[in-house]
Coordinates of C-alpha atoms in Angstrom, one line a residue:
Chain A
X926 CA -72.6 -37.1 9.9
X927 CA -69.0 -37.0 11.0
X928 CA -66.6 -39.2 8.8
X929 CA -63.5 -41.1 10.8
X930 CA -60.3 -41.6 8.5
X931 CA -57.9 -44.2 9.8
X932 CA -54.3 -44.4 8.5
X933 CA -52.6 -46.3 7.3
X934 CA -54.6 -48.5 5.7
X935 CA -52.0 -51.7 6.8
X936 CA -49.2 -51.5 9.3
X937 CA -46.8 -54.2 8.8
X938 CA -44.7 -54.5 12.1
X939 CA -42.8 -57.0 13.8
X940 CA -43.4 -58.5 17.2
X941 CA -42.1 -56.4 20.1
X942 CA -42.1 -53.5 17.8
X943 CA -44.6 -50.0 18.6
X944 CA -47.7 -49.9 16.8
X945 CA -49.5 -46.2 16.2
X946 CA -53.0 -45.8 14.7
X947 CA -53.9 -42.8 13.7
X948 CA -58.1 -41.9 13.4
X949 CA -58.8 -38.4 12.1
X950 CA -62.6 -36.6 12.1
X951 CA -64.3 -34.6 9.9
X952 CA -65.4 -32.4 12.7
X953 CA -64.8 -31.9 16.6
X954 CA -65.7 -35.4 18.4
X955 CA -67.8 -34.0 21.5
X956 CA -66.4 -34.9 24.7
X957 CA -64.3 -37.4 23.5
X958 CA -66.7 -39.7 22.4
X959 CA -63.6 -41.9 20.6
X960 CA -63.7 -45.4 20.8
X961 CA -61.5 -48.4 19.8
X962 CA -62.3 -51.9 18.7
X963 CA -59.9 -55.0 17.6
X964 CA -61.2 -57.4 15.8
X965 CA -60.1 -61.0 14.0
X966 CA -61.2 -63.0 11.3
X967 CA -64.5 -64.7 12.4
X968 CA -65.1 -62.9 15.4
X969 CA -67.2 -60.3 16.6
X970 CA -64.8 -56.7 17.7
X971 CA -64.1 -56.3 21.0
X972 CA -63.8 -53.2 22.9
X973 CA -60.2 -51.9 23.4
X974 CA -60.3 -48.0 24.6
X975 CA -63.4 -45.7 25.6
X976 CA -63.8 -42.1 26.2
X977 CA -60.7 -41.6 23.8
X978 CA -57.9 -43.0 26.6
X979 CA -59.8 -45.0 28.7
X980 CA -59.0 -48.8 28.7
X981 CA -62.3 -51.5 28.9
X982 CA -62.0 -53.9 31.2
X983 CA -59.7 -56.8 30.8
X984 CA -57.5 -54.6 28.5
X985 CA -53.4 -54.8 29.0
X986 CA -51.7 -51.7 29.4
X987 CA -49.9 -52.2 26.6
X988 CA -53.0 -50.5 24.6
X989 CA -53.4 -46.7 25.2
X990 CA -55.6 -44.1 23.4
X991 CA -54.9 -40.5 23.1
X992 CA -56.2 -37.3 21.2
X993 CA -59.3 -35.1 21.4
X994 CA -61.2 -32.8 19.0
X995 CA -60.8 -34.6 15.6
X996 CA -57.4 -36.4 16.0
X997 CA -57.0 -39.5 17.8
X998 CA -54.4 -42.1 18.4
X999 CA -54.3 -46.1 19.5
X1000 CA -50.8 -47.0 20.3
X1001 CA -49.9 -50.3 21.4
X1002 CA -46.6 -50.2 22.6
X1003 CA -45.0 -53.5 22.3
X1004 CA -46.6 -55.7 19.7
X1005 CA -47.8 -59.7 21.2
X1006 CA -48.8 -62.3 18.7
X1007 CA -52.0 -61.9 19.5
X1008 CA -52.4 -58.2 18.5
X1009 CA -52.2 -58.8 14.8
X1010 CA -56.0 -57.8 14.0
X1011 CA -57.7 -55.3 12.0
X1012 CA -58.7 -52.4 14.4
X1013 CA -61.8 -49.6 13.8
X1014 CA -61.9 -46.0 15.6
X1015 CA -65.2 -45.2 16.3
X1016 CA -67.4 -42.0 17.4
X1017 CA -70.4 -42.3 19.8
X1018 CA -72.2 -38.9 19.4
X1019 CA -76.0 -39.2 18.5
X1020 CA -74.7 -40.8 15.6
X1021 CA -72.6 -43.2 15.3
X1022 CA -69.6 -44.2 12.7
X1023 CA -66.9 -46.4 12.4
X1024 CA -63.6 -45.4 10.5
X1025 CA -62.2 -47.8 8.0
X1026 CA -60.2 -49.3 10.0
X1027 CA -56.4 -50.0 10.2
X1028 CA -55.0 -53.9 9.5
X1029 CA -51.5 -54.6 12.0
X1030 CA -49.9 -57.5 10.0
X1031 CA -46.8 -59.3 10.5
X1032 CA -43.9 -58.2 8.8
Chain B
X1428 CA -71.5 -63.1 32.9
X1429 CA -72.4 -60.8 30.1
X1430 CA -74.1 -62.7 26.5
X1431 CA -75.7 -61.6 23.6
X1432 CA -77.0 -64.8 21.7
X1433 CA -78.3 -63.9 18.1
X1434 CA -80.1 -66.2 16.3
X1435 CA -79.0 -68.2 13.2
X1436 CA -78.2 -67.5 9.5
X1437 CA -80.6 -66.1 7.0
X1438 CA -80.6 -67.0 3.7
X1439 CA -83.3 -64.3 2.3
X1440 CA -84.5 -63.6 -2.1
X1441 CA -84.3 -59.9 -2.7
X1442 CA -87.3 -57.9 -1.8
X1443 CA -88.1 -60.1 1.2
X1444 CA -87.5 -59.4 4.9
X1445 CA -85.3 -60.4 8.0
X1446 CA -86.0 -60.9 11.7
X1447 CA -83.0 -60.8 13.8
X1448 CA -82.7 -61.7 17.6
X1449 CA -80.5 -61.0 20.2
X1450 CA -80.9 -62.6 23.8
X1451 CA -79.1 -60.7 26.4
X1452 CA -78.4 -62.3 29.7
X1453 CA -75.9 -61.9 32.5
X1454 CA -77.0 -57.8 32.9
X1455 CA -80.2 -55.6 34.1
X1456 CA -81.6 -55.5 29.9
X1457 CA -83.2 -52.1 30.6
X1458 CA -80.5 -50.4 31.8
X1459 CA -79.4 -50.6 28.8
X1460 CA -79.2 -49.8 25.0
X1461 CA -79.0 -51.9 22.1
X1462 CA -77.3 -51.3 18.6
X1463 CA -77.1 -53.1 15.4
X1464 CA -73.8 -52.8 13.7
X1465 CA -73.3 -54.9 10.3
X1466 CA -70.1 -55.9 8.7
X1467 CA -70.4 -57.1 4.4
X1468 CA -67.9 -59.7 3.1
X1469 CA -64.7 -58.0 3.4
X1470 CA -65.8 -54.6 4.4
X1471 CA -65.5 -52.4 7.8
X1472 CA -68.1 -52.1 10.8
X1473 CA -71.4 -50.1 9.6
X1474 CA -73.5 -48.9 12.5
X1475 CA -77.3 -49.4 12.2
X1476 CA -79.2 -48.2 15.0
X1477 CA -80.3 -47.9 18.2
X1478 CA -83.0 -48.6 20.8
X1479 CA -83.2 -47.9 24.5
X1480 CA -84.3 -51.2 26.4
X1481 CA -85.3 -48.9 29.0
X1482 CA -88.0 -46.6 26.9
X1483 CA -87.8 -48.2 23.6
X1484 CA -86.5 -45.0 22.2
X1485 CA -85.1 -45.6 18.8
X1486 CA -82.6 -43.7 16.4
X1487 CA -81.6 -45.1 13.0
X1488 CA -78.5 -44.5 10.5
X1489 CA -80.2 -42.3 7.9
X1490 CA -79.7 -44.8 5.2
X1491 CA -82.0 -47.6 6.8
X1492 CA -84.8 -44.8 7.8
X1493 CA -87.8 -46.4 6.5
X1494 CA -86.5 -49.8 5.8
X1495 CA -85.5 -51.1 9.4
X1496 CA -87.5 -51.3 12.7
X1497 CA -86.0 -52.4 15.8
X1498 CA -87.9 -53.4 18.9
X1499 CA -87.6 -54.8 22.0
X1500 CA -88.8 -57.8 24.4
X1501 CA -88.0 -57.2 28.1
X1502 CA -90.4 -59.7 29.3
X1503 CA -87.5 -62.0 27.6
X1504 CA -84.8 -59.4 27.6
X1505 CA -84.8 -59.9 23.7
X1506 CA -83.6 -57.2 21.0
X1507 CA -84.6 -57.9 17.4
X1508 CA -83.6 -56.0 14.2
X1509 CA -86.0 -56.5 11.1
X1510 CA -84.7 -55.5 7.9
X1511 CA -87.4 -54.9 5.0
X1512 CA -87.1 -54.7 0.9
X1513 CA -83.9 -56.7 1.0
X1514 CA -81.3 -55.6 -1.5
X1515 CA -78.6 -58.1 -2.3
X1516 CA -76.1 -55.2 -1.0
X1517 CA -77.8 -56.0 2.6
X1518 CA -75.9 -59.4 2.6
X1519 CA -73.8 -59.1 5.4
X1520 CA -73.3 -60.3 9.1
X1521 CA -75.3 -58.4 11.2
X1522 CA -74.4 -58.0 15.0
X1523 CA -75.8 -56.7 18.4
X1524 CA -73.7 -55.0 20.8
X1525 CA -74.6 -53.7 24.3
X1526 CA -74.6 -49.9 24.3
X1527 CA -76.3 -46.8 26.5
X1528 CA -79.7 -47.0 28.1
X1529 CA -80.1 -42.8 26.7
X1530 CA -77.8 -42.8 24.1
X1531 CA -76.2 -45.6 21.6
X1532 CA -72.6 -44.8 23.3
X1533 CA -70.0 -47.0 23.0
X1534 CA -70.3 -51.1 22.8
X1535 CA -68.8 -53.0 25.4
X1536 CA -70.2 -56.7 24.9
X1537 CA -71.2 -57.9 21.5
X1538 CA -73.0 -61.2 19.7
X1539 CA -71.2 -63.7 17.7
X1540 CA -73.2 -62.2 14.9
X1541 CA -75.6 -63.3 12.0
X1542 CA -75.0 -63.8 8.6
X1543 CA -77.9 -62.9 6.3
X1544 CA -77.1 -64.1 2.7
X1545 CA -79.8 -61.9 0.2
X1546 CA -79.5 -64.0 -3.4
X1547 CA -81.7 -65.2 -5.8

């Protein structure tokens, strides 16, 4: 089973300011089966990036994914209100797992 | 457009068992993949399982071998996710996203989700 680590834990940022997730595996992610998810209180997550840098539809540019092998990276690049969420890396081989994911708060 | 409808809350003594559905509409339902993905009070995302809506294929998180069976209904483009010798651990809210048809892949449209209290 390969295990995602997400740092850090919380990101306290400001709006307008750069936001970078980091998601690390415990082995080689095949052909960059990375994913990222946002999600809010009450609410199911919603797909951000695929394929490690691909963005889902509907998605602003603002999000971007990067990284292959076993380290990854979500960076959004200039923080909106509405980006303060907790956010989950996740792998898509033949099984699945979700890191612990990374909580953007307002500083 | 895409929907996944689940059906309501659960409120389940330990020991016992729990049927959950998921309605998909908006989409072909067997060209596609379903996985169950739960979420306990407070905690991160926990994937389930699997199943192929177009073979019925089936691949679950070792943890739940033996203790969950997930089917499907493409007469009524229906997933359900049936969770046996509930464990008050189990209480959680328990979601259905839309994944692969051959693989679980990634999960692009999800349910509102379906909390399932296990209490005595």
């Amino acid at each position: 089973e390969i295990v995602l680590t997400q740092s850090p834990g919380t990101l306290s940022l400001s709006p307008g300011e750069r936001a970078t997730l980091s998601c690390r595996a415990s082995q080689s992610v095949s052909s960059s089966y990375l994913a990222w998810y946002q999600q809010k209180p009450g609410q199911a997550p919603r797909l951000l990036i695929y394929g490690a840098s691909s963005r889902a539809t509907g998605i602003p540019d603002r999000f971007s994914g990067s990284g292959s092998g076993t380290d990854f990276t979500l960076t959004i690049s200039r923080l909106e209100p509405e980006d303060f969420a907790v956010y989950y890396c996740q792998q898509y081989g033949s099984s699945p797992s979700f890191g612990g994911g990374t909580k953007v708060e307002i500083k | 457009q895409v929907q996944l409808v689940q059906s309501g809350a659960e409120v389940k003594k330990p020991g016992a068992s729990v049927k959950v559905s998921c309605k998909a509409s908006g989409y072909t339902f067997t060209s596609y993949g379903i996985s169950w993905v739960r979420q306990a009070p407070g905690q991160g995302l926990e994937w389930m399982g699997w199943i192929s809506a177009y073979n019925g294929n089936t691949n679950y998180a070792q943890k739940l071998q033996g203790r969950v069976t997930m089917t499907t209904d493409t007469s009524t483009s229906t997933a359900y996710m049936e969770l046996r010798s509930l464990r008050s651990d189990d209480t959680a809210v328990y979601y259905c996203a839309r994944g692969d048809y051959g693989e679980p892949g990634y999960f692009d449209y999800w349910g509102q989700g379906t909390l399932v209290t296990v209490s005595s």
